[in-house]
Coordinates of C-alpha atoms and ligand atoms in Angstrom, one line a residue:
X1 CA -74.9 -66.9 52.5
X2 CA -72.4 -69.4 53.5
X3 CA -73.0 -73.0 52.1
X4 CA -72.8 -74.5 54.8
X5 CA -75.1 -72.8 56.9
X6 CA -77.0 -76.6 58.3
X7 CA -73.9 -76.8 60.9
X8 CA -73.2 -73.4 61.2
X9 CA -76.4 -71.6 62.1
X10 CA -77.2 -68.3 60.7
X11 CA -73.8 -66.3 62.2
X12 CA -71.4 -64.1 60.1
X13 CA -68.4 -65.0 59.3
X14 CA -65.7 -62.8 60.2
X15 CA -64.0 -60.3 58.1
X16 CA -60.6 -61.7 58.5
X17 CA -61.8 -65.4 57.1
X18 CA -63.3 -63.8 54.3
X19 CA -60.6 -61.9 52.9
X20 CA -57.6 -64.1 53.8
X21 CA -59.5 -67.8 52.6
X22 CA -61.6 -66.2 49.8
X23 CA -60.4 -67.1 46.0
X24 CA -63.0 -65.3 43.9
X25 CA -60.4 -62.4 43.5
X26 CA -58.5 -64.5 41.1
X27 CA -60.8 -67.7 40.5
X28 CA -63.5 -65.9 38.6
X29 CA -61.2 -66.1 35.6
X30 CA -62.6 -70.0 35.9
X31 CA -66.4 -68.8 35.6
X32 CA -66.3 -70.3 31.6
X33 CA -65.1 -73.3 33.2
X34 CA -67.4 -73.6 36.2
X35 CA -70.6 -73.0 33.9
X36 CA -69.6 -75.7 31.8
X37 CA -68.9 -77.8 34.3
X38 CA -72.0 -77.3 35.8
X39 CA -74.1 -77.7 32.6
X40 CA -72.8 -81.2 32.4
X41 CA -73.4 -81.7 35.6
X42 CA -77.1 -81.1 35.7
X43 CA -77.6 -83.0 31.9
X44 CA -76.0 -85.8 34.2
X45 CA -78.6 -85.6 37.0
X46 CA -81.4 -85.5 34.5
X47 CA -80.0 -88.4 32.7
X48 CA -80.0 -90.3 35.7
X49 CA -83.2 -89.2 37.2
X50 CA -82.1 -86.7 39.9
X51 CA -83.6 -84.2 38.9
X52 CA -86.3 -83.9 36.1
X53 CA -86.6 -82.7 32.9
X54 CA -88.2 -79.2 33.8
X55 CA -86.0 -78.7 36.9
X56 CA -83.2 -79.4 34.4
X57 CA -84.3 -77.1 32.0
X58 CA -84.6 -74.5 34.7
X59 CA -81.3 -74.7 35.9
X60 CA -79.9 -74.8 32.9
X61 CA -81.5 -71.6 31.9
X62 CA -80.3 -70.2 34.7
X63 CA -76.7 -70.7 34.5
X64 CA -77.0 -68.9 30.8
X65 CA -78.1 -66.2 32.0
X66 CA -75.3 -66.1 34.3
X67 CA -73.1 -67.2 31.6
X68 CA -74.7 -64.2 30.2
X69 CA -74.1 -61.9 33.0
X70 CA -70.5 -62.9 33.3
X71 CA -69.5 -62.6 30.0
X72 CA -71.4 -58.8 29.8
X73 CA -69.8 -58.0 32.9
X74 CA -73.2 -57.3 34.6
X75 CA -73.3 -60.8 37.0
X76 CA -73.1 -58.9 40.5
X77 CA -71.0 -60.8 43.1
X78 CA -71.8 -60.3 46.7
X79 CA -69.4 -59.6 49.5
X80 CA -69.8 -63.2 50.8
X81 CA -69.1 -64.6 48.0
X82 CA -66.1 -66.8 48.7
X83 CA -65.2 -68.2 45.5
X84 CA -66.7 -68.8 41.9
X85 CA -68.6 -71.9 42.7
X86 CA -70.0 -69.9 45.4
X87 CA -70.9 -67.2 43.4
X88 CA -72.7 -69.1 40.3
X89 CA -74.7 -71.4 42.5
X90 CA -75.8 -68.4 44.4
X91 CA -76.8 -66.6 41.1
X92 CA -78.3 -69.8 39.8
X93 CA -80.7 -70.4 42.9
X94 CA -81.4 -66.3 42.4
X95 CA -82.9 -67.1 39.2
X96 CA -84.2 -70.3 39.1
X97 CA -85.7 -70.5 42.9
X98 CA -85.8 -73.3 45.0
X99 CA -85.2 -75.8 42.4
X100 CA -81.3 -74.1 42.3
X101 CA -80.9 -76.5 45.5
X102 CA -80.8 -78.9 43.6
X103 CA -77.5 -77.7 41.4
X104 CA -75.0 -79.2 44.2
X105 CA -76.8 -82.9 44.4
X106 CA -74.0 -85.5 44.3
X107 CA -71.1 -82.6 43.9
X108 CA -68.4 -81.4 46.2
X109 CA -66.6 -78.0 45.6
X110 CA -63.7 -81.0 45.7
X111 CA -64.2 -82.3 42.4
X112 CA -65.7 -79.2 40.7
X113 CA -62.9 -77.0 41.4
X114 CA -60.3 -80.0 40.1
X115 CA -62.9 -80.4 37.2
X116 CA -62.4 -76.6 36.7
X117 CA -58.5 -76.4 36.7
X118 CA -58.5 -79.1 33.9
X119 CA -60.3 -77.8 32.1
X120 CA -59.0 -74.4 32.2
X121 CA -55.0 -75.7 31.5
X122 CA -56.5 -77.9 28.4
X123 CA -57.1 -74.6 26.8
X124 CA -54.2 -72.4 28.2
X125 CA -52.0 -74.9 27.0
X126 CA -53.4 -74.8 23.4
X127 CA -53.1 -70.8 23.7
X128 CA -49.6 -70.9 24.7
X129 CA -48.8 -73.4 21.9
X130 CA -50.2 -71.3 18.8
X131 CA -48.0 -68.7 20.5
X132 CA -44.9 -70.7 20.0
X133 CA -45.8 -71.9 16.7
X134 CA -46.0 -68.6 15.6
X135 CA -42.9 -68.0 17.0
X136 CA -41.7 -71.2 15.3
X137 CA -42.5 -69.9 12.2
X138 CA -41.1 -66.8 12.2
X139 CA -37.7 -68.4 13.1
X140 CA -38.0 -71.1 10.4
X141 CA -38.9 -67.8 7.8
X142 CA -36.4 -65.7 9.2
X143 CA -33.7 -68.9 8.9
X144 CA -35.4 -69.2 4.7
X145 CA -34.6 -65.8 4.1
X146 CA -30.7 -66.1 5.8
X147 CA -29.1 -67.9 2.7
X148 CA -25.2 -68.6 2.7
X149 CA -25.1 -66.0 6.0
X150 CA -23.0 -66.8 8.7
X151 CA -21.8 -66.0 11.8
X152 CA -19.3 -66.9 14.4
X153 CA -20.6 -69.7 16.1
X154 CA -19.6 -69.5 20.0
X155 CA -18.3 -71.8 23.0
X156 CA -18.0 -70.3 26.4
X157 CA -19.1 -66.8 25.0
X158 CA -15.8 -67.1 22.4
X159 CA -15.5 -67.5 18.9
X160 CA -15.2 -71.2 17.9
X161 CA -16.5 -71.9 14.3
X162 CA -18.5 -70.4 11.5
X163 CA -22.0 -71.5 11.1
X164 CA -24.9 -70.5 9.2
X165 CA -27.4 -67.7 10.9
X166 CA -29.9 -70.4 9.6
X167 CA -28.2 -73.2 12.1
X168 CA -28.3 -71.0 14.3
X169 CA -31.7 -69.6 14.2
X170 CA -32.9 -73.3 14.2
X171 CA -31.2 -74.1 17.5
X172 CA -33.9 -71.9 19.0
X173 CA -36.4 -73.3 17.1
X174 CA -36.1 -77.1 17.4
X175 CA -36.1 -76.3 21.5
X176 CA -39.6 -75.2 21.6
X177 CA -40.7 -77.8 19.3
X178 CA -39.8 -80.0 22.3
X179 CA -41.6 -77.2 24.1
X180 CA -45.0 -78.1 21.7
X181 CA -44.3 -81.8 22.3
X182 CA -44.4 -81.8 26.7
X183 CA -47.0 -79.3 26.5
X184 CA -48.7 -82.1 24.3
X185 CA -47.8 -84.8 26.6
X186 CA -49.0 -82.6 29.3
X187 CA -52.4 -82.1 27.8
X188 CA -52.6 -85.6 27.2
X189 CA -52.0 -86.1 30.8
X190 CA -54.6 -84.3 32.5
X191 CA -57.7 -85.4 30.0
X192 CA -59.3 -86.9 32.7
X193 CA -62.3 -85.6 34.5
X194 CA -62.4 -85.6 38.4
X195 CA -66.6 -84.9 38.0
X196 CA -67.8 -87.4 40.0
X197 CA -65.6 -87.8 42.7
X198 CA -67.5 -85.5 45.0
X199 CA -66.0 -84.4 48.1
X200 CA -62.9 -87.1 48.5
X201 CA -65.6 -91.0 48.0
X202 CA -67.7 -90.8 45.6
X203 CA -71.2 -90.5 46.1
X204 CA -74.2 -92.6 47.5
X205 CA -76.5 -91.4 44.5
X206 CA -76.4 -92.7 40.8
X207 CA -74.5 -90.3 39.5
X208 CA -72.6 -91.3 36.1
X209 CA -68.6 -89.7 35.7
X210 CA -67.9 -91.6 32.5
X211 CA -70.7 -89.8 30.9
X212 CA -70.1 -86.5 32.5
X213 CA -66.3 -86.7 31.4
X214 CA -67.7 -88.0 28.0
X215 CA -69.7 -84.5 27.7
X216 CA -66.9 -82.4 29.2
X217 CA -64.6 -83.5 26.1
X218 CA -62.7 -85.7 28.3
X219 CA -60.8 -88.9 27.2
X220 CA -61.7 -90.7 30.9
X221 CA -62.6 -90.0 34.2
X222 CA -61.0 -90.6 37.6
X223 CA -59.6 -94.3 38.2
X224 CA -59.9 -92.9 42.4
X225 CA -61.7 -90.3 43.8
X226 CA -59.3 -90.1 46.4
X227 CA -56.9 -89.0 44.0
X228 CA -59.1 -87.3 41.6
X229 CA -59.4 -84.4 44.0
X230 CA -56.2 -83.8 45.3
X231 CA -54.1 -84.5 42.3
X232 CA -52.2 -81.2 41.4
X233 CA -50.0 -82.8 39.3
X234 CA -51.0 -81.7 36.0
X235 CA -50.6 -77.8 37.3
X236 CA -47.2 -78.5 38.6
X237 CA -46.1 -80.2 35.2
X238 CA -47.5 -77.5 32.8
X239 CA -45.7 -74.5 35.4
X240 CA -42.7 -77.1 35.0
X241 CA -43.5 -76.8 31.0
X242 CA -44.0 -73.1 31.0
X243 CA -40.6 -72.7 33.0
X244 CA -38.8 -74.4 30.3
X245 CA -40.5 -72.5 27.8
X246 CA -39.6 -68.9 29.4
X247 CA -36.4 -70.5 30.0
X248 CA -36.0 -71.1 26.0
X249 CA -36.9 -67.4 25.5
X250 CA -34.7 -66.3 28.2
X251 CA -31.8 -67.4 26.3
X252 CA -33.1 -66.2 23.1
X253 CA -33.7 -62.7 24.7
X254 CA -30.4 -63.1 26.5
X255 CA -28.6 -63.9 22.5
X256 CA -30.9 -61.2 21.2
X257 CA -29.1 -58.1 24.2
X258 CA -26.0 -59.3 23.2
X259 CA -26.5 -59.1 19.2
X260 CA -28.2 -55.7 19.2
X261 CA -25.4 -54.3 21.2
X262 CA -22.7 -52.2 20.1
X263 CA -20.0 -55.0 20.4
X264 CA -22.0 -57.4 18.8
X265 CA -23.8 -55.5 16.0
X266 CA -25.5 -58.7 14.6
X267 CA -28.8 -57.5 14.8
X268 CA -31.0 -53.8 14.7
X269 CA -34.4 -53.9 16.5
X270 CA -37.3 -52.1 14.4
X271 CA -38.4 -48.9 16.3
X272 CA -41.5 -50.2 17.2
X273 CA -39.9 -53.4 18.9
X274 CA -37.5 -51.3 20.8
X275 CA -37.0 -48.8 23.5
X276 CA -35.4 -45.4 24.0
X277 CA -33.8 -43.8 27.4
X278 CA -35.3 -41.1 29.4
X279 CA -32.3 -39.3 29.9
X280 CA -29.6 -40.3 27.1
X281 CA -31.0 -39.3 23.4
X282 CA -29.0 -42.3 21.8
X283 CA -29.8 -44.9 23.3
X284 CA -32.2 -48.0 22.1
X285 CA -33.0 -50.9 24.0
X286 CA -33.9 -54.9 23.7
X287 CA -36.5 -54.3 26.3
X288 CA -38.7 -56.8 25.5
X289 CA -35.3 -59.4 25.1
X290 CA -34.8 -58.0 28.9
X291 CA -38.4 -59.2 30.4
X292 CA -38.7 -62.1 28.3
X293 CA -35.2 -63.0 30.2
X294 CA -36.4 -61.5 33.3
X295 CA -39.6 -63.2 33.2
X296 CA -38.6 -66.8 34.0
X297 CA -37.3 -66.0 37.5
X298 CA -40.8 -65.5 38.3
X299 CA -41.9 -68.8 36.3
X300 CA -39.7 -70.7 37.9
X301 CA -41.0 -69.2 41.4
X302 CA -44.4 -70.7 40.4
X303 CA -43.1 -74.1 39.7
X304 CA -41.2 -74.1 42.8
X305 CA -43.6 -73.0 44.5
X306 CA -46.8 -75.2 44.0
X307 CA -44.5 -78.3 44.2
X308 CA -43.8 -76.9 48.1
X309 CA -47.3 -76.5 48.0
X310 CA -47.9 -80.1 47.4
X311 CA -45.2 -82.0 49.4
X312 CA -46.6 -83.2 52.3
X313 CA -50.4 -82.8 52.0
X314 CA -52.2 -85.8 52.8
X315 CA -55.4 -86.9 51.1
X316 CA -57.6 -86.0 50.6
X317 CA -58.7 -82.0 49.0
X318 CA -56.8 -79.2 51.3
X319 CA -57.8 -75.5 51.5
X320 CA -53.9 -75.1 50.6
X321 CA -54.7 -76.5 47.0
X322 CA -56.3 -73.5 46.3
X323 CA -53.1 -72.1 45.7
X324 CA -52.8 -73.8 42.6
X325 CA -54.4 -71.2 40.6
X326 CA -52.6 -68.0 40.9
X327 CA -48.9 -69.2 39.6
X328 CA -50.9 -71.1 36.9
X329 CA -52.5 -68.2 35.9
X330 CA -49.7 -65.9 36.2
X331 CA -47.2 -68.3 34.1
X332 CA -49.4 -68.1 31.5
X333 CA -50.2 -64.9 31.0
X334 CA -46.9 -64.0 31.6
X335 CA -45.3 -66.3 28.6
X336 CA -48.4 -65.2 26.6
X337 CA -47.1 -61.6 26.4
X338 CA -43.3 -62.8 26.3
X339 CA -44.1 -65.0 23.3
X340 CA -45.7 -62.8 21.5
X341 CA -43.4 -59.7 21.7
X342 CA -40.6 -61.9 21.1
X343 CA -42.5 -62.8 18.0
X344 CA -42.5 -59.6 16.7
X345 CA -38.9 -58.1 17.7
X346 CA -37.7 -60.9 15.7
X347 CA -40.0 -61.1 12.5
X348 CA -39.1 -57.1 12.1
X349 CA -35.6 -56.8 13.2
X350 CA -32.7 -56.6 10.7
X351 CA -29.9 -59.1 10.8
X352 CA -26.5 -57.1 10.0
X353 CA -24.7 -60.2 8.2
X354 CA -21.8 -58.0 6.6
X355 CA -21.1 -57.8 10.7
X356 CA -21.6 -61.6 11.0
X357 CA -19.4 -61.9 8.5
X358 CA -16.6 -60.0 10.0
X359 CA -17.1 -61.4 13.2
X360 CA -16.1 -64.7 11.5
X361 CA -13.1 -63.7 9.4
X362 CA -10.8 -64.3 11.6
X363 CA -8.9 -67.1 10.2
X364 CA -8.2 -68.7 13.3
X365 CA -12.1 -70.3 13.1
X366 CA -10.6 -72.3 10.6
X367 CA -8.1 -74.2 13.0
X368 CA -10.1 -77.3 13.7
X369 CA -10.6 -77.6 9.8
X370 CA -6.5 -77.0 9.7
X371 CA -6.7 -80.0 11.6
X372 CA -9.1 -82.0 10.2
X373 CA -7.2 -81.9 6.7
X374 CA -4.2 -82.8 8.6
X375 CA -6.4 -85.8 9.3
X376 CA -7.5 -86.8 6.0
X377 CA -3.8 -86.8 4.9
X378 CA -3.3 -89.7 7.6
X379 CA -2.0 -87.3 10.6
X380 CA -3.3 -88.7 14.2
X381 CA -5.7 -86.0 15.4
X382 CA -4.4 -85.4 18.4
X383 CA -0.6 -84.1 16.8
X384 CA -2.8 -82.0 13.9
X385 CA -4.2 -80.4 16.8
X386 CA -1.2 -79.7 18.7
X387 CA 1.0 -78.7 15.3
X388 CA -2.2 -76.5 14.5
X389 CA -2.2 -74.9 18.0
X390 CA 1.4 -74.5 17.9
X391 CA 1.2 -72.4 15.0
X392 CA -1.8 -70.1 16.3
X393 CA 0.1 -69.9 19.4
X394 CA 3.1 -69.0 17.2
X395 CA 0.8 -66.4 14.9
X396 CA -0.2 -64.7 18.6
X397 CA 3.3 -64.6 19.4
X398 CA 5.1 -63.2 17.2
X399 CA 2.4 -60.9 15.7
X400 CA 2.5 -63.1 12.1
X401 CA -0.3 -63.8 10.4
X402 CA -2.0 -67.6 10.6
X403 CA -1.9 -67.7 7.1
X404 CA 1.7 -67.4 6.2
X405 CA 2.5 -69.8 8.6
X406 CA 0.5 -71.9 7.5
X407 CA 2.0 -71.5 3.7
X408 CA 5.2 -72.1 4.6
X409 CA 4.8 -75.0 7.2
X410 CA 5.8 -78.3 5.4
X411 CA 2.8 -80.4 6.1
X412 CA 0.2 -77.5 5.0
X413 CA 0.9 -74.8 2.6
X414 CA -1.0 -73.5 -0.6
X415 CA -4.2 -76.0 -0.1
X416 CA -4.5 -75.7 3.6
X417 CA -4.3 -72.0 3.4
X418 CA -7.6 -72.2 1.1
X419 CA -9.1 -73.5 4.0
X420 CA -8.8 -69.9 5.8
X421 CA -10.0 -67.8 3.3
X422 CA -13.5 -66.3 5.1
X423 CA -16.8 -68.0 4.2
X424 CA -15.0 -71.1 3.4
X425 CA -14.6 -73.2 7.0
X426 CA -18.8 -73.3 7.6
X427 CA -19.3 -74.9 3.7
X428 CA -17.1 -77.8 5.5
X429 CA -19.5 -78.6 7.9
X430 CA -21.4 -81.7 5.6
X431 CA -22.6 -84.0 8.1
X432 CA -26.0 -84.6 9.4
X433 CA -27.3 -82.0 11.7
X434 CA -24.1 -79.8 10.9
X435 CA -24.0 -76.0 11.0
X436 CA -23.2 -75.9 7.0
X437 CA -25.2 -75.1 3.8
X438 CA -26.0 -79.2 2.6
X439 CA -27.3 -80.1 6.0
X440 CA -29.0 -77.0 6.7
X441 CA -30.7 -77.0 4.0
X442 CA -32.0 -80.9 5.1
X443 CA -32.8 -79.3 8.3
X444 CA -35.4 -76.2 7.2
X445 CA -37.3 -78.8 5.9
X446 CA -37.2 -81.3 8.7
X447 CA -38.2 -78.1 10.7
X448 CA -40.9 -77.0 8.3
X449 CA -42.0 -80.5 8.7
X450 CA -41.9 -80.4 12.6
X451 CA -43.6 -77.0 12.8
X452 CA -46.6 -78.8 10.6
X453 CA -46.5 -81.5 12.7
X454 CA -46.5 -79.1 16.1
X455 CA -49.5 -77.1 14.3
X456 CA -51.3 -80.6 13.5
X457 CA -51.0 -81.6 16.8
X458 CA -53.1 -78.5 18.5
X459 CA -56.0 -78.8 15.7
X460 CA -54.1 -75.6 13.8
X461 CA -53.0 -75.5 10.2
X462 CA -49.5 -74.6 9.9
X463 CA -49.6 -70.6 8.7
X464 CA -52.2 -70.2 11.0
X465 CA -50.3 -70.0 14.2
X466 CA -51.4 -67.8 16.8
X467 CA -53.2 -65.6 13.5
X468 CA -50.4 -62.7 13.9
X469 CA -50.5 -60.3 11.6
X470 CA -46.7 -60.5 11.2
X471 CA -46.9 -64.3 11.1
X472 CA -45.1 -66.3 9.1
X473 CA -44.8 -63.5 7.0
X474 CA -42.1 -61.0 8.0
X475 CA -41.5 -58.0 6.4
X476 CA -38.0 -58.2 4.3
X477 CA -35.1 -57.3 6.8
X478 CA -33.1 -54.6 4.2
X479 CA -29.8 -56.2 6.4
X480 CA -30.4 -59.8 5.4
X481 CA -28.3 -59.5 1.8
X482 CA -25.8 -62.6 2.0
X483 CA -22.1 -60.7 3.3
X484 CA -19.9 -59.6 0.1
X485 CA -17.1 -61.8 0.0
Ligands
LIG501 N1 -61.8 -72.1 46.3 C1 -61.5 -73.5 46.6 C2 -60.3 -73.9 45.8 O1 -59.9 -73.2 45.0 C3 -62.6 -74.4 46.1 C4 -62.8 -75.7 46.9 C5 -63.2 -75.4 48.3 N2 -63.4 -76.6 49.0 C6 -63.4 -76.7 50.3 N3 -63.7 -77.9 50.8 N4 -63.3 -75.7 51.0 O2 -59.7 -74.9 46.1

């Protein structure tokens, strides 16, 4: 049965329409969604006297039982079934009778599906961010436990200057707080109900949208109904939000590959976080760093995507909105998994800091705090930086270590080379913000504060995060002993 079959008269519709226009493959996942949409709805044509109290009552016994159905996995759809509006209006008038012609009164497909599609990214987006809080507070946990360790901090993939695994570990974390705060923004965004709005004008009948959007949960309803049915915007910006996100964990996996490789040696996976080869017995693999990396291509595809989707409709609704739902869908499944994998390679790996260390002894790191000494003893910065530069050049050169050149240079000597002994260049970094032990330790508790506030803002307790059973809580890494000096 076609809705539509007034204009249409009782033909079939062809084989190819159905399977190329129908949604109910993937919009089924909205049947939560459509129920409760429809639940309000019908309280909101009792309330106004458009349908009465029993016809109410029977529709709204009907769509539990379909609730029912669905959720068992016993609610039977039919071959003509287009799409899930389709579907639960058919059930509905199954069980209830005639009276389920009256489910559709003052209602478009329009302004259901829109009502839908908000409703369904209101909660996707508060899955997605327990995720990354849990995420946030394994890295801020992780970062606790690092002490005094450091690493080489990079620039263009090369060794620049010491800086606490902590800092480091941070810098990850402080990106998807930003993540918490659009997806926030976002949510805040699309609180508004399109119920109401019909099929593009309104309606003729005295339907009431503030009080439907009231009982949806809703801050407001439409300011146009024009707009209320067309507007994709809030899909496009949380794909645009989820993008970000998976590109936040693509670097992440892409700095997790390089520390658990060979050259590296930074970090060891756990076993049960890693991967083997099928044909080379040594091998293990950052797998899960890989897809989380690999992932985003396809996030960004989404994003892309819909927003070609969406230039150049004109108003009102278009069949091509449908393809809103499978990219949304997608991206957040997709960064579900991702987030929680990452979550757990990096609450059970090992961090090898004695490597770290090492990685940062080369006395060279110390150059710009060479300089910087040069400074405080009233040298313009630009010659301590070209003396400094001379003598690394000089060290390269002639195969002499930095450090006896810098002993027996005039405007250095004993005190500078103090300055090059390992471990001592990152306790230099003191300013705000800085990759040393005084700010960082201002920092974890900024972050702890911002990974409260993050929680706080999506009705969680910090702690709680996505309820992991690693959570906050990971195991102690045997590698995280601060480096002997
Ligand atoms: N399955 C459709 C969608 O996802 C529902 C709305 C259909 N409306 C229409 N006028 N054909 O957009």
């Amino acid at each position: 049965m076609t809705l539509w079959q007034g204009r249409f008269g009782g033909g079939k519709q062809s084989e190819e329409l159905l399977s190329f226009t129908g949604s109910l493959s993937f919009d089924r996942r909205l049947a939560p969604d459509d129920v409760a949409c429809s639940r309000a709805h019908v309280l909101g044509l009792e309330r106004v006297g458009l349908v009465s109290r029993e016809e109410s009552g029977a529709l709204l016994s009907a769509l539990a039982k379909a609730e029912e159905e669905l959720a068992e996995g016993t609610f039977v759809f039919e071959p003509d079934d287009e799409d899930i509006h389709t579907a639960l209006e058919r059930r509905v008038t199954e069980i209830a009778g005639e009276v389920g012609a009256r489910l559709h009164t003052g209602r478009s497909r329009n302004d259901q599906v829109a009502t839908d599609m908000r409703l369904f990214t209101k909660r996707a987006l508060a899955q997605i961010a327990k995720a990354v809080i849990t995420l946030e507070e394994v890295l801020l946990a992780r970062a606790e436990e690092a002490g005094d360790a450091y690493l080489p901090g990079y620039t263009h993939l090369q060794r620049a200057q010491p800086v606490l695994l902590a800092h480091h570990l941070l810098a990850h974390g402080w990106a998807l707080s930003r993540d918490i705060d659009r997806l926030a923004a976002t949510r805040r965004r699309l609180d508004v109900s399109p119920l109401g709005a019909g099929a593009l004008a309104g309606s003729s009948l005295p339907i009431d949208p503030d009080w439907v959007a009231h009982e949806l949960g809703f801050g407001a309803r439409f300011e146009n109904s024009l707009d209320a049915v067309s507007d994709r915007d809030f899909v496009a910006e949380a794909l645009f939000d989820l993008a970000l996100l998976g590109a936040h964990l693509s670097r992440l996996g892409e700095e997790i590959v390089l520390w658990s490789s060979a050259e590296f040696g930074f970090m060891h996976l756990a076993d049960s976080y890693a991967t083997g080869s099928s044909m080379m017995p040594q091998k293990k693999n950052a797998d899960i760093a890989e897809l989380a990396r690999g992932k985003t291509g396809r996030l960004v595809g989404h994003l892309a995507g819909l927003l070609t989707t969406l230039k150049g409709l004109p108003l009102a609704y278009n069949r091509d909105l449908q393809e809103d739902k499978e990219p949304l869908f997608d991206a957040v499944d997709q960064l579900e998994r991702s987030l929680d994998a990452i979550t757990g390679l990096i609450a059970t790996a090992t961090f090898d800091t004695e490597a770290m260390a090492l990685a940062a002894s080369d006395p060279a790191l110390s150059a710009t705090d060479l300089a910087e000494w040069l400074v405080l003893k009233g040298m313009p910065f630009r010659r301590a930086h070209e003396l400094v530069g001379g003598l690394v050049r000089d060290s390269l050169e002639r195969h002499v270590p930095l450090t006896e050149l810098v002993a027996a240079h005039p405007s250095l000597g004993a005190d500078a080379v103090a300055l090059l002994e390992a471990g001592v260049a990152v306790t230099r970094r003191t300013t705000p913000g800085g990759a040393g032990p005084g700010p960082v330790a201002a920092q974890l508790e900024r972050f702890a504060a911002a990974v409260q506030a993050d929680a706080e803002r999506f009705g969680l307790h910090a702690g709680a995060g996505a309820g992991h059973s690693r959570g906050a809580a990971a195991p102690p890494a045997p590698g995280t002993s601060a480096p002997s000096r």
